[in-house]
Amino acid sequence: MTAPFQDDHVYLTELPDDLRMRRMEAARRRRWRRRLAALAVLAVVAAVAAVAVATVTRDEGGGRPSSAEPAQATSDEDGQASATTYPPDWEPYTGPVPIIGYHAIQPPVEGSAYPELFVPQADFVEQMKWLDERGYEAVTLGQVEDAWERGGELPPKPVVLTFDDGYLSQYVAAVPALEHFHWPGVLNLVAEDADLPDDDVQNMVDANPPWELASHTVSHADLTTLDSADLHREVDGSRRILEDRFGVPVNNFCYPAGRYDDAVIAAVKAAGYRGATTEDPGLASADDPYALNRIEIHLSDGLDGFVSKLQAAESESSSGSGTVG
Ligand SMILES: [Zn+2]
């Protein structure tokens, strides 16, 4: 946050130069797509088998309701979590929420000026498993804002997973890991010259559950150094570019390298964003929608660092406000 422009464009240009890694990742991606296709075939086979079983059960049951049928109970929910997830006395949660910040999900590229911004996939998966085993469920920032502003429902232990800049490894390594848990991510994308190809971004925002697309400016400029015309272009312009290109709403913003001031916040509000994420540590709270804290995860954190950063933010939040239940 205070280091000189942690994830600037010098870093952005490093990954494409490493052709060997790019080829490796492309090959992995092709394998993954083949596996997905195979899984889709299996799913169809399983569905056909389930229908056959249901039919047989019904025929044998002589009109008695078949136990193979209750799947229809959740079929009208548009793929959202079933209402049965929530106890009957559930009340909307409006308290603070951890927002985790990641950059590239791969081992550090040799010679990188910012090796800490790489988290290998094995570490990432371990961190996700830890969250899952303790009852956390990932949601989008939009879902959190819905809960804060208009009574939207959140799971009992929500967490937001954000991925900055747009790296190929986020698609190759983070997407399949989150798919395993049926969790969405939030992609904080630069509108120009991202490492991540547009087709992959489109797949992420079209996934089930869909990733949220948030703006991370056009060129990853330090917004606190710009005049008002350039600031408008980076903040308002990037939103229009991303919405046009990917056909989804872009309602949240992420400050490059966590740099913001009052003029930047005013521009973000004027562009119509609902909220903006920083690199200030702690839990994000509804009190400060344009300066949402994040827990930044680095290469050296591993699982222990991940857990201690999260728990430090949670204990600070609960001792500060006393609103965490
Ligand atoms: Zn960035």
Coordinates of C-alpha atoms and ligand atoms in Angstrom, one line a residue:
M1 CA 0.0 0.0 0.0
T2 CA 2.8 2.3 0.8
A3 CA 5.5 0.7 -1.3
P4 CA 6.2 2.5 -4.6
F5 CA 3.3 1.5 -6.8
Q6 CA 3.3 -2.2 -6.1
D7 CA 1.7 -3.6 -9.2
D8 CA 2.5 -1.1 -11.9
H9 CA 2.9 -1.7 -15.6
V10 CA 6.4 -2.9 -15.4
Y11 CA 5.0 -6.0 -13.8
L12 CA 2.1 -6.2 -16.2
T13 CA 4.5 -6.7 -19.1
E14 CA 6.5 -9.4 -17.5
L15 CA 4.2 -12.3 -17.8
P16 CA 3.6 -12.1 -21.6
D17 CA 7.4 -12.1 -22.1
D18 CA 7.8 -15.5 -20.5
L19 CA 6.8 -17.6 -23.5
R20 CA 7.6 -20.9 -21.9
M21 CA 5.2 -20.3 -19.0
R22 CA 2.6 -19.0 -21.4
R23 CA 2.8 -22.1 -23.5
M24 CA 2.6 -24.3 -20.4
E25 CA -0.4 -22.4 -19.2
A26 CA -2.1 -22.6 -22.6
A27 CA -1.5 -26.4 -22.6
R28 CA -2.9 -26.7 -19.1
R29 CA -5.9 -24.7 -20.2
R30 CA -6.6 -26.9 -23.2
R31 CA -6.4 -30.0 -20.9
W32 CA -8.7 -28.3 -18.5
R33 CA -11.2 -27.5 -21.2
R34 CA -11.1 -31.2 -22.4
R35 CA -11.7 -32.3 -18.9
L36 CA -14.7 -29.9 -18.6
A37 CA -16.1 -31.3 -21.9
A38 CA -15.8 -34.8 -20.5
L39 CA -17.5 -33.7 -17.3
A40 CA -20.3 -32.2 -19.3
V41 CA -20.9 -35.5 -21.1
L42 CA -20.8 -37.3 -17.8
A43 CA -23.4 -34.9 -16.4
V44 CA -25.7 -35.5 -19.3
V45 CA -25.3 -39.3 -18.8
A46 CA -26.0 -38.9 -15.1
A47 CA -29.1 -36.7 -15.8
V48 CA -30.5 -39.3 -18.2
A49 CA -29.8 -42.0 -15.7
A50 CA -31.5 -40.0 -12.9
V51 CA -34.6 -39.5 -15.1
A52 CA -34.7 -43.2 -15.8
V53 CA -34.4 -44.1 -12.1
A54 CA -37.1 -41.6 -11.3
T55 CA -39.4 -43.0 -13.9
V56 CA -38.8 -46.6 -12.7
T57 CA -39.3 -45.5 -9.1
R58 CA -42.6 -43.8 -10.0
D59 CA -43.8 -46.8 -11.9
E60 CA -43.1 -49.2 -9.1
G61 CA -44.4 -46.8 -6.4
G62 CA -48.0 -46.9 -7.8
G63 CA -48.6 -43.1 -7.4
R64 CA -46.6 -42.7 -4.2
P65 CA -44.4 -39.6 -4.4
S66 CA -40.9 -40.7 -5.5
S67 CA -37.9 -39.8 -3.4
A68 CA -36.1 -39.1 -6.6
E69 CA -38.1 -36.0 -7.2
P70 CA -37.4 -33.3 -4.6
A71 CA -34.8 -31.8 -6.9
Q72 CA -37.6 -29.7 -8.3
A73 CA -37.8 -27.8 -5.0
T74 CA -34.8 -25.7 -5.9
S75 CA -35.3 -25.6 -9.6
D76 CA -37.1 -22.2 -9.5
E77 CA -34.2 -20.4 -7.9
D78 CA -32.2 -19.5 -10.9
G79 CA -29.1 -21.3 -9.7
Q80 CA -29.0 -19.2 -6.5
A81 CA -28.4 -21.0 -3.2
S82 CA -31.6 -22.7 -2.0
A83 CA -33.6 -20.9 0.6
T84 CA -33.2 -24.0 2.8
T85 CA -29.5 -22.9 3.3
Y86 CA -30.9 -20.3 5.8
P87 CA -32.5 -21.1 9.1
P88 CA -36.1 -19.8 9.5
D89 CA -35.0 -17.1 12.0
W90 CA -32.3 -15.8 9.7
E91 CA -31.9 -12.0 9.5
P92 CA -30.0 -10.2 6.8
Y93 CA -26.3 -9.7 7.8
T94 CA -25.1 -6.1 7.4
G95 CA -21.9 -6.4 9.3
P96 CA -18.3 -6.2 8.1
V97 CA -17.0 -8.7 5.5
P98 CA -13.5 -9.9 4.7
I99 CA -12.4 -9.0 1.1
I100 CA -9.3 -11.0 0.1
G101 CA -6.9 -9.5 -2.5
Y102 CA -4.8 -11.6 -4.9
H103 CA -2.7 -10.9 -8.0
A104 CA -1.2 -13.7 -10.1
I105 CA -2.0 -17.3 -9.1
Q106 CA 1.2 -19.0 -10.0
P107 CA 4.8 -19.3 -8.8
P108 CA 6.8 -16.1 -9.2
V109 CA 8.2 -15.4 -12.6
E110 CA 12.0 -15.3 -12.5
G111 CA 13.4 -11.9 -12.2
S112 CA 10.1 -10.3 -11.3
A113 CA 10.4 -7.0 -9.3
Y114 CA 7.4 -8.0 -7.3
P115 CA 7.6 -11.7 -6.4
E116 CA 5.3 -11.2 -3.4
L117 CA 2.4 -10.6 -5.9
F118 CA 2.5 -14.2 -7.0
V119 CA 0.6 -17.0 -5.0
P120 CA 1.1 -20.5 -6.4
Q121 CA -2.0 -22.4 -7.1
A122 CA -1.3 -25.1 -4.4
D123 CA -1.1 -22.3 -1.8
F124 CA -4.3 -20.7 -3.1
V125 CA -6.2 -24.0 -3.1
E126 CA -5.0 -24.7 0.5
Q127 CA -6.3 -21.3 1.5
M128 CA -9.7 -21.9 -0.2
K129 CA -10.0 -25.3 1.5
W130 CA -9.3 -23.7 4.8
L131 CA -12.1 -21.2 4.2
D132 CA -14.5 -23.9 3.1
E133 CA -13.8 -26.2 6.0
R134 CA -14.6 -23.3 8.5
G135 CA -17.9 -22.5 6.8
Y136 CA -16.9 -19.5 4.8
E137 CA -18.7 -19.0 1.5
A138 CA -17.4 -16.7 -1.3
V139 CA -19.9 -14.1 -2.6
T140 CA -19.5 -11.1 -5.0
L141 CA -19.0 -7.6 -3.7
G142 CA -22.3 -6.8 -5.3
Q143 CA -24.0 -9.4 -3.1
V144 CA -22.4 -7.8 0.0
E145 CA -23.6 -4.4 -1.1
D146 CA -27.1 -5.8 -1.7
A147 CA -27.1 -7.0 1.9
W148 CA -25.7 -3.7 3.2
E149 CA -28.1 -1.5 1.2
R150 CA -31.3 -3.4 0.5
G151 CA -31.7 -6.4 2.8
G152 CA -30.1 -8.9 0.4
E153 CA -29.2 -12.3 1.9
L154 CA -25.6 -13.4 2.6
P155 CA -24.4 -16.8 3.9
P156 CA -23.5 -17.0 7.6
K157 CA -19.8 -16.5 6.9
P158 CA -19.4 -14.4 3.7
V159 CA -16.0 -13.7 2.1
V160 CA -15.2 -11.8 -1.1
L161 CA -12.3 -13.0 -3.3
T162 CA -10.8 -10.3 -5.5
F163 CA -8.2 -10.7 -8.3
D164 CA -6.4 -7.6 -9.5
D165 CA -5.2 -6.5 -12.9
G166 CA -6.2 -9.5 -15.0
Y167 CA -3.6 -12.3 -15.4
L168 CA -3.9 -15.4 -17.5
S169 CA -3.0 -17.4 -14.4
Q170 CA -6.2 -16.1 -12.7
Y171 CA -8.2 -17.9 -15.4
V172 CA -6.0 -21.0 -15.6
A173 CA -5.5 -21.5 -11.8
A174 CA -8.1 -19.6 -9.8
V175 CA -11.2 -20.3 -11.9
P176 CA -11.1 -24.1 -11.7
A177 CA -10.3 -23.9 -8.0
L178 CA -13.3 -21.7 -7.3
E179 CA -15.5 -23.8 -9.5
H180 CA -14.8 -26.7 -7.2
F181 CA -16.5 -24.8 -4.4
H182 CA -19.1 -23.3 -6.7
W183 CA -17.8 -19.8 -5.6
P184 CA -17.6 -16.6 -7.6
G185 CA -14.6 -14.3 -7.7
V186 CA -14.3 -10.6 -8.4
L187 CA -12.0 -9.6 -11.3
N188 CA -10.6 -6.1 -10.9
L189 CA -9.6 -5.6 -14.6
V190 CA -7.6 -2.9 -16.3
A191 CA -9.5 -1.9 -19.5
E192 CA -6.3 -1.9 -21.7
D193 CA -3.4 -4.2 -22.1
A194 CA -4.4 -6.8 -19.5
D195 CA -2.5 -10.1 -19.6
L196 CA -5.8 -12.0 -19.4
P197 CA -7.4 -12.5 -22.9
D198 CA -10.9 -11.1 -23.4
D199 CA -12.3 -14.6 -24.2
D200 CA -11.2 -15.8 -20.8
V201 CA -12.8 -12.7 -19.1
Q202 CA -16.0 -13.5 -20.9
N203 CA -15.9 -17.0 -19.7
M204 CA -15.5 -15.8 -16.1
V205 CA -18.4 -13.4 -16.2
D206 CA -20.6 -16.0 -18.0
A207 CA -19.6 -18.8 -15.5
N208 CA -22.0 -20.3 -12.9
P209 CA -21.9 -18.7 -10.5
P210 CA -20.8 -15.6 -12.6
W211 CA -17.7 -13.7 -11.6
E212 CA -18.2 -10.0 -10.9
L213 CA -16.3 -7.7 -13.2
A214 CA -15.0 -4.5 -11.5
S215 CA -13.0 -1.7 -13.0
H216 CA -9.3 -1.2 -12.2
T217 CA -9.0 1.9 -14.5
V218 CA -8.0 2.0 -18.1
S219 CA -4.2 2.1 -17.7
H220 CA -3.4 1.4 -14.1
A221 CA -2.4 5.0 -13.5
D222 CA -1.8 6.4 -10.0
L223 CA -5.1 8.3 -9.8
T224 CA -3.8 10.8 -7.2
T225 CA -1.5 12.3 -9.8
L226 CA -4.0 13.0 -12.6
D227 CA -5.8 16.1 -13.7
S228 CA -9.6 16.0 -13.7
A229 CA -9.9 15.1 -17.4
D230 CA -7.5 12.1 -17.1
L231 CA -9.1 11.1 -13.9
H232 CA -12.6 11.0 -15.6
R233 CA -11.2 8.9 -18.4
E234 CA -9.6 6.4 -16.1
V235 CA -12.6 6.1 -13.7
D236 CA -15.7 6.7 -15.8
G237 CA -14.2 5.7 -19.2
S238 CA -13.0 2.3 -18.0
R239 CA -16.5 1.5 -16.7
R240 CA -18.0 2.2 -20.1
I241 CA -15.3 0.3 -22.0
L242 CA -15.6 -2.8 -19.8
E243 CA -19.5 -2.8 -19.9
D244 CA -19.5 -2.5 -23.7
R245 CA -16.9 -5.1 -24.2
F246 CA -18.3 -7.8 -21.9
G247 CA -22.0 -7.0 -21.7
V248 CA -22.2 -7.0 -17.9
P249 CA -22.7 -4.2 -15.4
V250 CA -19.5 -2.9 -13.8
N251 CA -20.6 -1.4 -10.4
N252 CA -17.4 -1.5 -8.3
F253 CA -14.0 0.0 -8.6
C254 CA -10.5 -0.9 -7.4
Y255 CA -7.8 1.8 -6.8
P256 CA -4.5 0.9 -8.6
A257 CA -1.9 0.2 -6.0
G258 CA -4.4 1.3 -3.4
R259 CA -3.8 4.9 -4.2
Y260 CA -6.7 7.3 -3.6
D261 CA -7.6 10.7 -2.1
D262 CA -10.7 12.9 -1.8
A263 CA -10.7 13.9 -5.5
V264 CA -10.4 10.3 -6.6
I265 CA -13.3 9.2 -4.4
A266 CA -15.4 12.1 -5.8
A267 CA -14.7 10.9 -9.3
V268 CA -15.6 7.3 -8.4
K269 CA -18.9 8.5 -6.9
A270 CA -19.7 10.7 -9.9
A271 CA -19.1 7.8 -12.3
G272 CA -21.9 5.9 -10.5
Y273 CA -20.0 3.1 -8.8
R274 CA -21.5 1.6 -5.7
G275 CA -18.2 1.0 -4.0
A276 CA -14.4 0.9 -4.3
T277 CA -11.7 -1.4 -2.8
T278 CA -8.4 -0.2 -1.3
E279 CA -5.3 -2.0 -0.1
D280 CA -5.9 -0.8 3.5
P281 CA -5.9 -3.8 5.8
G282 CA -9.0 -4.9 7.8
L283 CA -12.6 -6.0 7.1
A284 CA -14.8 -4.0 4.7
S285 CA -17.7 -2.2 6.3
A286 CA -20.8 -0.5 5.0
D287 CA -19.8 2.7 6.8
D288 CA -17.1 3.3 4.2
P289 CA -18.2 2.0 0.7
Y290 CA -15.6 4.0 -1.3
A291 CA -12.7 3.0 0.9
L292 CA -13.3 -0.8 1.4
N293 CA -10.5 -2.5 3.3
R294 CA -8.9 -5.6 1.8
I295 CA -6.7 -8.4 3.1
E296 CA -3.8 -8.6 0.6
I297 CA -2.3 -12.1 0.3
H298 CA 1.3 -12.5 -0.7
L299 CA 3.7 -15.2 -1.8
S300 CA 5.3 -15.4 1.7
D301 CA 2.0 -15.8 3.5
G302 CA 1.3 -19.5 2.8
L303 CA -1.6 -20.9 4.8
D304 CA -0.4 -19.6 8.2
G305 CA 0.0 -16.0 7.0
F306 CA -3.4 -16.1 5.3
V307 CA -5.1 -17.3 8.5
S308 CA -3.3 -14.9 10.7
K309 CA -4.1 -11.9 8.4
L310 CA -7.8 -12.9 8.3
Q311 CA -8.0 -13.5 12.0
A312 CA -6.3 -10.2 12.8
A313 CA -8.7 -8.3 10.7
E314 CA -11.7 -10.1 12.2
S315 CA -10.5 -9.6 15.8
E316 CA -9.7 -5.9 15.2
S317 CA -13.2 -5.5 13.7
S318 CA -15.0 -7.2 16.5
S319 CA -13.1 -5.3 19.2
G320 CA -13.5 -2.0 17.4
S321 CA -17.3 -2.0 16.6
G322 CA -18.7 -4.8 18.6
T323 CA -21.1 -5.5 15.8
V324 CA -19.7 -8.9 14.7
G325 CA -22.0 -11.6 15.9
Ligands
ZN1 ZN -3.4 -3.4 -9.8

